[in-house]
């Protein structure tokens, strides 16, 4: 086998089939503060991502480089698309989840639970039935850096589901210290959720938990993987069911059985990632002050990351 470049670290032979020995690690944006929430917009051939403290959603494309998509984004963190292609975003400032309509207006989808304000919605995914699932840790209310310092009003740091028909908000998991990134398996029978509570409490394990999806409920299926450097934040799943997650030293790739296959080493802490590009085989990685791109030999499981949607 051809030797892999220094930014690709092999832990299992299966990883060699997911990356390419000539793949470069390109920094496509820099000079930022704390980047998050990448989402590929295939119909416009561009990447959207958040620079949370600067209160901007930025846009990157091969043709234009980095431009501003939205000023005064209210500390937007996670972004995704719904099944109609509309942008769904988590905002720390107003502590809500919003949808960007085709005319550019914003519709608030969730902002309170049990007559109390949400903490600071963080990451979000949409299942094929149109339900919106998001995490609600307290990162956006711990300081004024990523939101507005305030006391938590929720009884726990929940994971929520928004019903696609009624819009009702339901807490589906309530025993995380700080729930963070989340991603579905390709068949949506399993939801992976990151526990990032070690950011402020060293006694909390840096793990990714897995849950079986039972209709509108989740059933705990135990620990899927443990991160050996830093903590898990944002993550994505590819079409083969491998999970790619952020970590302290880059991106870690796990097989569906939880085996660590390999790492993409990044020279700064990684917050999130997504698949995209014209061929659907670019991995976009948001890190502390920059955004990186690396070619991989697999496409993302989300429909808009695959080539037929690009």
PDB file of C-alpha atoms in Angstrom:
ATOM      1  CA  UNK A   1       0.000   0.000   0.000  1.00  0.00           C
ATOM      2  CA  UNK A   2       1.228   3.500  -0.846  1.00  0.00           C
ATOM      3  CA  UNK A   3       2.241   5.424   2.248  1.00  0.00           C
ATOM      4  CA  UNK A   4      -0.329   7.901   3.495  1.00  0.00           C
ATOM      5  CA  UNK A   5       0.563  11.590   3.851  1.00  0.00           C
ATOM      6  CA  UNK A   6       1.351  12.902   7.358  1.00  0.00           C
ATOM      7  CA  UNK A   7      -2.150  14.262   7.965  1.00  0.00           C
ATOM      8  CA  UNK A   8      -3.706  10.794   7.544  1.00  0.00           C
ATOM      9  CA  UNK A   9      -3.133   8.351  10.401  1.00  0.00           C
ATOM     10  CA  UNK A  10      -4.029   4.694   9.871  1.00  0.00           C
ATOM     11  CA  UNK A  11      -5.368   2.679  12.835  1.00  0.00           C
ATOM     12  CA  UNK A  12      -7.118  -0.074  10.879  1.00  0.00           C
ATOM     13  CA  UNK A  13      -6.531  -1.279   7.326  1.00  0.00           C
ATOM     14  CA  UNK A  14     -10.105  -0.383   6.410  1.00  0.00           C
ATOM     15  CA  UNK A  15      -9.224   3.314   6.680  1.00  0.00           C
ATOM     16  CA  UNK A  16      -6.992   3.045   3.590  1.00  0.00           C
ATOM     17  CA  UNK A  17     -10.111   2.458   1.492  1.00  0.00           C
ATOM     18  CA  UNK A  18     -11.767   5.631   2.786  1.00  0.00           C
ATOM     19  CA  UNK A  19      -8.937   8.082   2.055  1.00  0.00           C
ATOM     20  CA  UNK A  20      -6.456   8.622  -0.766  1.00  0.00           C
ATOM     21  CA  UNK A  21      -2.650   8.731  -0.573  1.00  0.00           C
ATOM     22  CA  UNK A  22      -2.536  11.849  -2.766  1.00  0.00           C
ATOM     23  CA  UNK A  23      -5.208  13.680  -0.793  1.00  0.00           C
ATOM     24  CA  UNK A  24      -4.084  17.114   0.385  1.00  0.00           C
ATOM     25  CA  UNK A  25      -5.155  18.991   3.487  1.00  0.00           C
ATOM     26  CA  UNK A  26      -6.172  22.413   2.185  1.00  0.00           C
ATOM     27  CA  UNK A  27      -6.935  25.390   4.409  1.00  0.00           C
ATOM     28  CA  UNK A  28      -9.704  27.225   2.559  1.00  0.00           C
ATOM     29  CA  UNK A  29     -10.507  29.890   5.181  1.00  0.00           C
ATOM     30  CA  UNK A  30      -8.456  31.383   8.000  1.00  0.00           C
ATOM     31  CA  UNK A  31      -8.291  34.308  10.446  1.00  0.00           C
ATOM     32  CA  UNK A  32     -11.573  33.309  12.098  1.00  0.00           C
ATOM     33  CA  UNK A  33     -12.517  33.063  15.774  1.00  0.00           C
ATOM     34  CA  UNK A  34     -14.381  29.795  16.379  1.00  0.00           C
ATOM     35  CA  UNK A  35     -15.888  28.065  13.350  1.00  0.00           C
ATOM     36  CA  UNK A  36     -18.802  25.658  13.547  1.00  0.00           C
ATOM     37  CA  UNK A  37     -21.939  24.406  11.821  1.00  0.00           C
ATOM     38  CA  UNK A  38     -20.707  23.511   8.299  1.00  0.00           C
ATOM     39  CA  UNK A  39     -23.357  22.516   5.767  1.00  0.00           C
ATOM     40  CA  UNK A  40     -22.874  21.886   2.058  1.00  0.00           C
ATOM     41  CA  UNK A  41     -25.371  23.644  -0.249  1.00  0.00           C
ATOM     42  CA  UNK A  42     -25.049  21.512  -3.361  1.00  0.00           C
ATOM     43  CA  UNK A  43     -27.544  23.420  -5.484  1.00  0.00           C
ATOM     44  CA  UNK A  44     -25.366  26.540  -5.098  1.00  0.00           C
ATOM     45  CA  UNK A  45     -22.018  24.704  -4.933  1.00  0.00           C
ATOM     46  CA  UNK A  46     -21.049  26.392  -1.695  1.00  0.00           C
ATOM     47  CA  UNK A  47     -20.340  25.728   1.959  1.00  0.00           C
ATOM     48  CA  UNK A  48     -22.049  27.648   4.749  1.00  0.00           C
ATOM     49  CA  UNK A  49     -20.479  27.718   8.201  1.00  0.00           C
ATOM     50  CA  UNK A  50     -20.721  29.734  11.410  1.00  0.00           C
ATOM     51  CA  UNK A  51     -18.071  31.925  13.002  1.00  0.00           C
ATOM     52  CA  UNK A  52     -19.889  32.024  16.309  1.00  0.00           C
ATOM     53  CA  UNK A  53     -18.227  34.878  18.271  1.00  0.00           C
ATOM     54  CA  UNK A  54     -18.209  37.201  15.237  1.00  0.00           C
ATOM     55  CA  UNK A  55     -21.956  36.600  14.796  1.00  0.00           C
ATOM     56  CA  UNK A  56     -21.642  35.712  11.129  1.00  0.00           C
ATOM     57  CA  UNK A  57     -22.615  32.852   8.872  1.00  0.00           C
ATOM     58  CA  UNK A  58     -19.986  32.712   6.152  1.00  0.00           C
ATOM     59  CA  UNK A  59     -20.132  31.295   2.641  1.00  0.00           C
ATOM     60  CA  UNK A  60     -17.283  29.609   0.792  1.00  0.00           C
ATOM     61  CA  UNK A  61     -17.119  28.559  -2.851  1.00  0.00           C
ATOM     62  CA  UNK A  62     -14.331  27.710  -5.264  1.00  0.00           C
ATOM     63  CA  UNK A  63     -15.247  30.722  -7.381  1.00  0.00           C
ATOM     64  CA  UNK A  64     -15.687  33.423  -4.736  1.00  0.00           C
ATOM     65  CA  UNK A  65     -13.680  32.241  -1.738  1.00  0.00           C
ATOM     66  CA  UNK A  66     -15.109  33.405   1.595  1.00  0.00           C
ATOM     67  CA  UNK A  67     -17.972  35.927   1.699  1.00  0.00           C
ATOM     68  CA  UNK A  68     -20.574  36.834   4.310  1.00  0.00           C
ATOM     69  CA  UNK A  69     -23.883  35.015   3.995  1.00  0.00           C
ATOM     70  CA  UNK A  70     -25.492  36.545   7.106  1.00  0.00           C
ATOM     71  CA  UNK A  71     -24.406  39.369   9.394  1.00  0.00           C
ATOM     72  CA  UNK A  72     -25.697  39.599  12.978  1.00  0.00           C
ATOM     73  CA  UNK A  73     -26.386  35.875  13.080  1.00  0.00           C
ATOM     74  CA  UNK A  74     -27.113  35.930  16.832  1.00  0.00           C
ATOM     75  CA  UNK A  75     -24.280  33.527  17.659  1.00  0.00           C
ATOM     76  CA  UNK A  76     -25.538  30.840  15.273  1.00  0.00           C
ATOM     77  CA  UNK A  77     -23.856  27.505  15.912  1.00  0.00           C
ATOM     78  CA  UNK A  78     -25.111  24.342  14.162  1.00  0.00           C
ATOM     79  CA  UNK A  79     -26.686  24.336  10.707  1.00  0.00           C
ATOM     80  CA  UNK A  80     -28.323  21.719   8.511  1.00  0.00           C
ATOM     81  CA  UNK A  81     -30.966  21.526   5.760  1.00  0.00           C
ATOM     82  CA  UNK A  82     -34.458  20.136   5.941  1.00  0.00           C
ATOM     83  CA  UNK A  83     -35.906  17.835   3.312  1.00  0.00           C
ATOM     84  CA  UNK A  84     -37.095  20.845   1.304  1.00  0.00           C
ATOM     85  CA  UNK A  85     -33.554  22.271   1.271  1.00  0.00           C
ATOM     86  CA  UNK A  86     -34.232  25.089   3.730  1.00  0.00           C
ATOM     87  CA  UNK A  87     -31.548  26.080   6.212  1.00  0.00           C
ATOM     88  CA  UNK A  88     -32.157  25.046   9.831  1.00  0.00           C
ATOM     89  CA  UNK A  89     -29.975  26.804  12.421  1.00  0.00           C
ATOM     90  CA  UNK A  90     -29.333  26.793  16.173  1.00  0.00           C
ATOM     91  CA  UNK A  91     -28.864  30.265  17.667  1.00  0.00           C
ATOM     92  CA  UNK A  92     -27.217  30.842  21.041  1.00  0.00           C
ATOM     93  CA  UNK A  93     -28.297  34.477  21.336  1.00  0.00           C
ATOM     94  CA  UNK A  94     -32.107  34.096  21.264  1.00  0.00           C
ATOM     95  CA  UNK A  95     -31.699  30.476  22.455  1.00  0.00           C
ATOM     96  CA  UNK A  96     -33.805  29.074  19.633  1.00  0.00           C
ATOM     97  CA  UNK A  97     -33.938  26.933  16.499  1.00  0.00           C
ATOM     98  CA  UNK A  98     -34.918  28.737  13.306  1.00  0.00           C
ATOM     99  CA  UNK A  99     -35.677  27.954   9.677  1.00  0.00           C
ATOM    100  CA  UNK A 100     -34.637  30.263   6.841  1.00  0.00           C
ATOM    101  CA  UNK A 101     -37.520  30.498   4.381  1.00  0.00           C
ATOM    102  CA  UNK A 102     -37.069  30.856   0.631  1.00  0.00           C
ATOM    103  CA  UNK A 103     -37.693  34.608   0.870  1.00  0.00           C
ATOM    104  CA  UNK A 104     -34.971  34.988   3.515  1.00  0.00           C
ATOM    105  CA  UNK A 105     -37.298  35.427   6.494  1.00  0.00           C
ATOM    106  CA  UNK A 106     -36.784  33.400   9.667  1.00  0.00           C
ATOM    107  CA  UNK A 107     -39.342  31.127  11.287  1.00  0.00           C
ATOM    108  CA  UNK A 108     -38.786  30.201  14.937  1.00  0.00           C
ATOM    109  CA  UNK A 109     -39.280  26.456  15.370  1.00  0.00           C
ATOM    110  CA  UNK A 110     -38.391  26.078  19.065  1.00  0.00           C
ATOM    111  CA  UNK A 111     -37.510  28.507  21.843  1.00  0.00           C
ATOM    112  CA  UNK A 112     -38.972  27.121  25.076  1.00  0.00           C
ATOM    113  CA  UNK A 113     -39.835  23.878  26.846  1.00  0.00           C
ATOM    114  CA  UNK A 114     -42.024  23.433  29.921  1.00  0.00           C
ATOM    115  CA  UNK A 115     -42.615  27.209  30.058  1.00  0.00           C
ATOM    116  CA  UNK A 116     -38.884  27.930  30.324  1.00  0.00           C
ATOM    117  CA  UNK A 117     -36.325  29.198  27.805  1.00  0.00           C
ATOM    118  CA  UNK A 118     -34.067  26.699  26.112  1.00  0.00           C
ATOM    119  CA  UNK A 119     -30.403  26.718  27.163  1.00  0.00           C
ATOM    120  CA  UNK A 120     -28.543  27.349  23.890  1.00  0.00           C
ATOM    121  CA  UNK A 121     -29.422  25.017  20.992  1.00  0.00           C
ATOM    122  CA  UNK A 122     -26.176  23.687  19.589  1.00  0.00           C
ATOM    123  CA  UNK A 123     -26.338  21.093  16.814  1.00  0.00           C
ATOM    124  CA  UNK A 124     -29.203  19.854  14.664  1.00  0.00           C
ATOM    125  CA  UNK A 125     -30.158  17.078  12.224  1.00  0.00           C
ATOM    126  CA  UNK A 126     -33.309  16.371  10.224  1.00  0.00           C
ATOM    127  CA  UNK A 127     -34.621  12.843   9.716  1.00  0.00           C
ATOM    128  CA  UNK A 128     -36.325  11.670   6.528  1.00  0.00           C
ATOM    129  CA  UNK A 129     -39.789  12.116   8.060  1.00  0.00           C
ATOM    130  CA  UNK A 130     -39.067  15.821   8.502  1.00  0.00           C
ATOM    131  CA  UNK A 131     -38.559  15.704  12.275  1.00  0.00           C
ATOM    132  CA  UNK A 132     -35.866  18.025  13.624  1.00  0.00           C
ATOM    133  CA  UNK A 133     -33.582  16.732  16.372  1.00  0.00           C
ATOM    134  CA  UNK A 134     -31.266  19.071  18.288  1.00  0.00           C
ATOM    135  CA  UNK A 135     -29.075  19.250  21.370  1.00  0.00           C
ATOM    136  CA  UNK A 136     -29.418  21.908  24.059  1.00  0.00           C
ATOM    137  CA  UNK A 137     -26.274  22.235  26.219  1.00  0.00           C
ATOM    138  CA  UNK A 138     -25.390  25.400  28.136  1.00  0.00           C
ATOM    139  CA  UNK A 139     -22.334  26.574  26.165  1.00  0.00           C
ATOM    140  CA  UNK A 140     -24.074  29.665  24.831  1.00  0.00           C
ATOM    141  CA  UNK A 141     -25.057  30.922  28.287  1.00  0.00           C
ATOM    142  CA  UNK A 142     -21.819  30.187  30.155  1.00  0.00           C
ATOM    143  CA  UNK A 143     -20.158  33.409  28.953  1.00  0.00           C
ATOM    144  CA  UNK A 144     -20.567  36.309  26.555  1.00  0.00           C
ATOM    145  CA  UNK A 145     -18.130  34.801  24.033  1.00  0.00           C
ATOM    146  CA  UNK A 146     -20.595  32.477  22.275  1.00  0.00           C
ATOM    147  CA  UNK A 147     -23.846  34.046  23.463  1.00  0.00           C
ATOM    148  CA  UNK A 148     -25.139  35.938  26.479  1.00  0.00           C
ATOM    149  CA  UNK A 149     -24.264  34.840  29.997  1.00  0.00           C
ATOM    150  CA  UNK A 150     -27.429  33.740  31.797  1.00  0.00           C
ATOM    151  CA  UNK A 151     -28.671  31.099  34.232  1.00  0.00           C
ATOM    152  CA  UNK A 152     -30.055  27.872  32.812  1.00  0.00           C
ATOM    153  CA  UNK A 153     -33.833  27.583  33.017  1.00  0.00           C
ATOM    154  CA  UNK A 154     -34.191  23.964  31.901  1.00  0.00           C
ATOM    155  CA  UNK A 155     -34.167  21.128  34.431  1.00  0.00           C
ATOM    156  CA  UNK A 156     -31.542  19.263  32.358  1.00  0.00           C
ATOM    157  CA  UNK A 157     -29.477  19.595  29.197  1.00  0.00           C
ATOM    158  CA  UNK A 158     -31.864  17.797  26.882  1.00  0.00           C
ATOM    159  CA  UNK A 159     -31.842  16.374  23.390  1.00  0.00           C
ATOM    160  CA  UNK A 160     -35.076  17.416  21.675  1.00  0.00           C
ATOM    161  CA  UNK A 161     -37.261  16.344  18.769  1.00  0.00           C
ATOM    162  CA  UNK A 162     -39.564  18.738  16.897  1.00  0.00           C
ATOM    163  CA  UNK A 163     -42.543  16.929  15.397  1.00  0.00           C
ATOM    164  CA  UNK A 164     -42.820  17.623  11.639  1.00  0.00           C
ATOM    165  CA  UNK A 165     -46.613  17.838  11.681  1.00  0.00           C
ATOM    166  CA  UNK A 166     -47.575  19.512  14.950  1.00  0.00           C
ATOM    167  CA  UNK A 167     -44.336  21.343  15.706  1.00  0.00           C
ATOM    168  CA  UNK A 168     -44.509  19.952  19.244  1.00  0.00           C
ATOM    169  CA  UNK A 169     -41.227  19.886  21.136  1.00  0.00           C
ATOM    170  CA  UNK A 170     -40.314  16.709  23.011  1.00  0.00           C
ATOM    171  CA  UNK A 171     -37.305  15.949  25.215  1.00  0.00           C
ATOM    172  CA  UNK A 172     -36.041  12.526  24.102  1.00  0.00           C
ATOM    173  CA  UNK A 173     -32.860  12.241  26.208  1.00  0.00           C
ATOM    174  CA  UNK A 174     -32.120  14.081  29.458  1.00  0.00           C
ATOM    175  CA  UNK A 175     -29.108  12.430  31.075  1.00  0.00           C
ATOM    176  CA  UNK A 176     -26.188  14.093  29.261  1.00  0.00           C
ATOM    177  CA  UNK A 177     -23.843  16.528  30.982  1.00  0.00           C
ATOM    178  CA  UNK A 178     -23.425  18.491  27.737  1.00  0.00           C
ATOM    179  CA  UNK A 179     -25.029  16.894  24.651  1.00  0.00           C
ATOM    180  CA  UNK A 180     -23.412  18.174  21.502  1.00  0.00           C
ATOM    181  CA  UNK A 181     -23.101  16.805  17.956  1.00  0.00           C
ATOM    182  CA  UNK A 182     -25.532  14.243  16.607  1.00  0.00           C
ATOM    183  CA  UNK A 183     -25.836  12.134  13.474  1.00  0.00           C
ATOM    184  CA  UNK A 184     -28.094   9.372  12.166  1.00  0.00           C
ATOM    185  CA  UNK A 185     -26.945   6.048  10.772  1.00  0.00           C
ATOM    186  CA  UNK A 186     -27.739   5.775   7.032  1.00  0.00           C
ATOM    187  CA  UNK A 187     -30.945   3.805   7.699  1.00  0.00           C
ATOM    188  CA  UNK A 188     -31.908   6.120  10.580  1.00  0.00           C
ATOM    189  CA  UNK A 189     -32.367   3.234  12.996  1.00  0.00           C
ATOM    190  CA  UNK A 190     -29.638   4.662  15.224  1.00  0.00           C
ATOM    191  CA  UNK A 191     -28.800   8.150  16.451  1.00  0.00           C
ATOM    192  CA  UNK A 192     -25.301   8.981  17.664  1.00  0.00           C
ATOM    193  CA  UNK A 193     -24.916  11.795  20.211  1.00  0.00           C
ATOM    194  CA  UNK A 194     -21.677  13.306  21.489  1.00  0.00           C
ATOM    195  CA  UNK A 195     -21.043  13.891  25.188  1.00  0.00           C
ATOM    196  CA  UNK A 196     -18.758  16.926  25.467  1.00  0.00           C
ATOM    197  CA  UNK A 197     -19.117  17.617  29.189  1.00  0.00           C
ATOM    198  CA  UNK A 198     -15.381  17.090  29.743  1.00  0.00           C
ATOM    199  CA  UNK A 199     -14.923  20.619  28.389  1.00  0.00           C
ATOM    200  CA  UNK A 200     -15.700  21.895  31.895  1.00  0.00           C
ATOM    201  CA  UNK A 201     -15.627  18.732  34.028  1.00  0.00           C
ATOM    202  CA  UNK A 202     -12.696  16.338  33.628  1.00  0.00           C
ATOM    203  CA  UNK A 203     -14.652  13.543  35.315  1.00  0.00           C
ATOM    204  CA  UNK A 204     -17.081  13.337  32.365  1.00  0.00           C
ATOM    205  CA  UNK A 205     -15.963  10.738  29.797  1.00  0.00           C
ATOM    206  CA  UNK A 206     -15.330  11.939  26.234  1.00  0.00           C
ATOM    207  CA  UNK A 207     -17.676   9.509  24.546  1.00  0.00           C
ATOM    208  CA  UNK A 208     -20.179   9.121  21.750  1.00  0.00           C
ATOM    209  CA  UNK A 209     -23.336   7.368  22.834  1.00  0.00           C
ATOM    210  CA  UNK A 210     -25.698   5.491  20.551  1.00  0.00           C
ATOM    211  CA  UNK A 211     -29.478   5.252  20.690  1.00  0.00           C
ATOM    212  CA  UNK A 212     -31.935   3.036  18.848  1.00  0.00           C
ATOM    213  CA  UNK A 213     -34.684   5.069  17.203  1.00  0.00           C
ATOM    214  CA  UNK A 214     -38.141   3.835  18.200  1.00  0.00           C
ATOM    215  CA  UNK A 215     -40.624   6.097  16.462  1.00  0.00           C
ATOM    216  CA  UNK A 216     -40.480   9.412  18.279  1.00  0.00           C
ATOM    217  CA  UNK A 217     -38.412   7.965  21.138  1.00  0.00           C
ATOM    218  CA  UNK A 218     -34.801   6.937  21.680  1.00  0.00           C
ATOM    219  CA  UNK A 219     -33.585   3.820  23.498  1.00  0.00           C
ATOM    220  CA  UNK A 220     -30.123   3.899  25.033  1.00  0.00           C
ATOM    221  CA  UNK A 221     -27.832   1.397  23.279  1.00  0.00           C
ATOM    222  CA  UNK A 222     -24.700   2.220  25.253  1.00  0.00           C
ATOM    223  CA  UNK A 223     -21.349   3.793  24.427  1.00  0.00           C
ATOM    224  CA  UNK A 224     -20.391   3.691  20.765  1.00  0.00           C
ATOM    225  CA  UNK A 225     -16.851   5.077  20.999  1.00  0.00           C
ATOM    226  CA  UNK A 226     -14.426   6.891  23.276  1.00  0.00           C
ATOM    227  CA  UNK A 227     -12.349   9.806  22.022  1.00  0.00           C
ATOM    228  CA  UNK A 228      -8.673   9.478  22.970  1.00  0.00           C
ATOM    229  CA  UNK A 229      -7.737  13.122  22.383  1.00  0.00           C
ATOM    230  CA  UNK A 230      -9.949  16.018  23.406  1.00  0.00           C
ATOM    231  CA  UNK A 231     -13.686  15.538  23.149  1.00  0.00           C
ATOM    232  CA  UNK A 232     -16.328  14.810  20.506  1.00  0.00           C
ATOM    233  CA  UNK A 233     -18.275  17.743  19.091  1.00  0.00           C
ATOM    234  CA  UNK A 234     -19.820  17.738  15.617  1.00  0.00           C
ATOM    235  CA  UNK A 235     -19.934  14.572  13.513  1.00  0.00           C
ATOM    236  CA  UNK A 236     -21.249  13.018  10.303  1.00  0.00           C
ATOM    237  CA  UNK A 237     -21.911   9.508   8.992  1.00  0.00           C
ATOM    238  CA  UNK A 238     -20.966   8.306   5.513  1.00  0.00           C
ATOM    239  CA  UNK A 239     -23.028   6.066   3.205  1.00  0.00           C
ATOM    240  CA  UNK A 240     -21.222   2.983   4.517  1.00  0.00           C
ATOM    241  CA  UNK A 241     -22.160   3.765   8.103  1.00  0.00           C
ATOM    242  CA  UNK A 242     -18.741   4.964   9.276  1.00  0.00           C
ATOM    243  CA  UNK A 243     -18.871   7.828  11.763  1.00  0.00           C
ATOM    244  CA  UNK A 244     -16.508  10.811  11.350  1.00  0.00           C
ATOM    245  CA  UNK A 245     -16.226  12.980  14.445  1.00  0.00           C
ATOM    246  CA  UNK A 246     -14.342  16.052  15.564  1.00  0.00           C
ATOM    247  CA  UNK A 247     -11.689  15.676  18.267  1.00  0.00           C
ATOM    248  CA  UNK A 248      -8.807  17.522  19.862  1.00  0.00           C
ATOM    249  CA  UNK A 249      -6.263  16.422  17.255  1.00  0.00           C
ATOM    250  CA  UNK A 250      -8.457  16.369  14.174  1.00  0.00           C
ATOM    251  CA  UNK A 251     -11.156  14.092  12.790  1.00  0.00           C
ATOM    252  CA  UNK A 252     -11.542  10.506  14.028  1.00  0.00           C
ATOM    253  CA  UNK A 253     -13.232   7.897  11.830  1.00  0.00           C
ATOM    254  CA  UNK A 254     -15.022   4.942  13.444  1.00  0.00           C
ATOM    255  CA  UNK A 255     -16.455   1.858  11.760  1.00  0.00           C
ATOM    256  CA  UNK A 256     -20.120   0.968  12.444  1.00  0.00           C
ATOM    257  CA  UNK A 257     -18.868  -1.498  15.062  1.00  0.00           C
ATOM    258  CA  UNK A 258     -17.091   1.301  16.955  1.00  0.00           C
ATOM    259  CA  UNK A 259     -13.539   0.427  15.863  1.00  0.00           C
ATOM    260  CA  UNK A 260     -11.251   3.432  15.369  1.00  0.00           C
ATOM    261  CA  UNK A 261     -10.208   3.226  11.704  1.00  0.00           C
ATOM    262  CA  UNK A 262      -8.035   6.296  11.403  1.00  0.00           C
ATOM    263  CA  UNK A 263      -7.597  10.001  11.923  1.00  0.00           C
ATOM    264  CA  UNK A 264      -7.244  13.129   9.829  1.00  0.00           C
ATOM    265  CA  UNK A 265      -4.787  15.223  11.820  1.00  0.00           C
ATOM    266  CA  UNK A 266      -5.517  18.956  11.930  1.00  0.00           C
ATOM    267  CA  UNK A 267      -3.127  21.547  13.455  1.00  0.00           C
ATOM    268  CA  UNK A 268      -5.861  22.993  15.693  1.00  0.00           C
ATOM    269  CA  UNK A 269      -8.905  21.808  17.614  1.00  0.00           C
ATOM    270  CA  UNK A 270     -11.750  20.654  15.369  1.00  0.00           C
ATOM    271  CA  UNK A 271     -15.348  21.634  16.125  1.00  0.00           C
ATOM    272  CA  UNK A 272     -17.361  20.107  13.297  1.00  0.00           C
ATOM    273  CA  UNK A 273     -17.325  18.707   9.765  1.00  0.00           C
ATOM    274  CA  UNK A 274     -19.507  17.807   6.804  1.00  0.00           C
ATOM    275  CA  UNK A 275     -19.309  16.069   3.444  1.00  0.00           C
ATOM    276  CA  UNK A 276     -19.777  18.005   0.236  1.00  0.00           C
ATOM    277  CA  UNK A 277     -18.073  19.317  -2.866  1.00  0.00           C
ATOM    278  CA  UNK A 278     -19.001  18.816  -6.513  1.00  0.00           C
ATOM    279  CA  UNK A 279     -18.343  15.079  -6.234  1.00  0.00           C
ATOM    280  CA  UNK A 280     -19.695  14.718  -2.692  1.00  0.00           C
ATOM    281  CA  UNK A 281     -16.301  13.424  -1.579  1.00  0.00           C
ATOM    282  CA  UNK A 282     -14.798  16.479   0.063  1.00  0.00           C
ATOM    283  CA  UNK A 283     -14.724  16.562   3.844  1.00  0.00           C
ATOM    284  CA  UNK A 284     -15.023  20.141   5.113  1.00  0.00           C
ATOM    285  CA  UNK A 285     -13.623  20.614   8.614  1.00  0.00           C
ATOM    286  CA  UNK A 286     -14.331  23.630  10.822  1.00  0.00           C
ATOM    287  CA  UNK A 287     -11.644  24.246  13.428  1.00  0.00           C
ATOM    288  CA  UNK A 288     -10.650  26.916  15.931  1.00  0.00           C
ATOM    289  CA  UNK A 289      -9.619  29.654  13.486  1.00  0.00           C
ATOM    290  CA  UNK A 290      -9.839  28.040  10.064  1.00  0.00           C
ATOM    291  CA  UNK A 291     -11.742  25.740   7.720  1.00  0.00           C
ATOM    292  CA  UNK A 292     -10.009  22.816   6.009  1.00  0.00           C
ATOM    293  CA  UNK A 293     -10.876  20.545   3.093  1.00  0.00           C
ATOM    294  CA  UNK A 294      -9.657  17.039   2.357  1.00  0.00           C
ATOM    295  CA  UNK A 295     -10.701  14.561  -0.346  1.00  0.00           C
ATOM    296  CA  UNK A 296     -12.078  11.230   0.867  1.00  0.00           C
ATOM    297  CA  UNK A 297     -13.151   8.076  -0.985  1.00  0.00           C
ATOM    298  CA  UNK A 298     -16.700   8.008   0.378  1.00  0.00           C
ATOM    299  CA  UNK A 299     -19.786  10.211   0.326  1.00  0.00           C
ATOM    300  CA  UNK A 300     -21.888  11.454   3.214  1.00  0.00           C
ATOM    301  CA  UNK A 301     -25.141   9.757   4.175  1.00  0.00           C
ATOM    302  CA  UNK A 302     -27.114  13.020   4.097  1.00  0.00           C
ATOM    303  CA  UNK A 303     -28.873  13.258   0.708  1.00  0.00           C
ATOM    304  CA  UNK A 304     -27.590  16.730  -0.255  1.00  0.00           C
ATOM    305  CA  UNK A 305     -23.947  15.635   0.093  1.00  0.00           C
ATOM    306  CA  UNK A 306     -24.160  13.051  -2.666  1.00  0.00           C
ATOM    307  CA  UNK A 307     -23.283  13.826  -6.258  1.00  0.00           C
ATOM    308  CA  UNK A 308     -26.830  13.578  -7.597  1.00  0.00           C
ATOM    309  CA  UNK A 309     -27.762  16.475  -5.310  1.00  0.00           C
ATOM    310  CA  UNK A 310     -24.709  18.630  -6.095  1.00  0.00           C
TER     311      UNK A 310
END
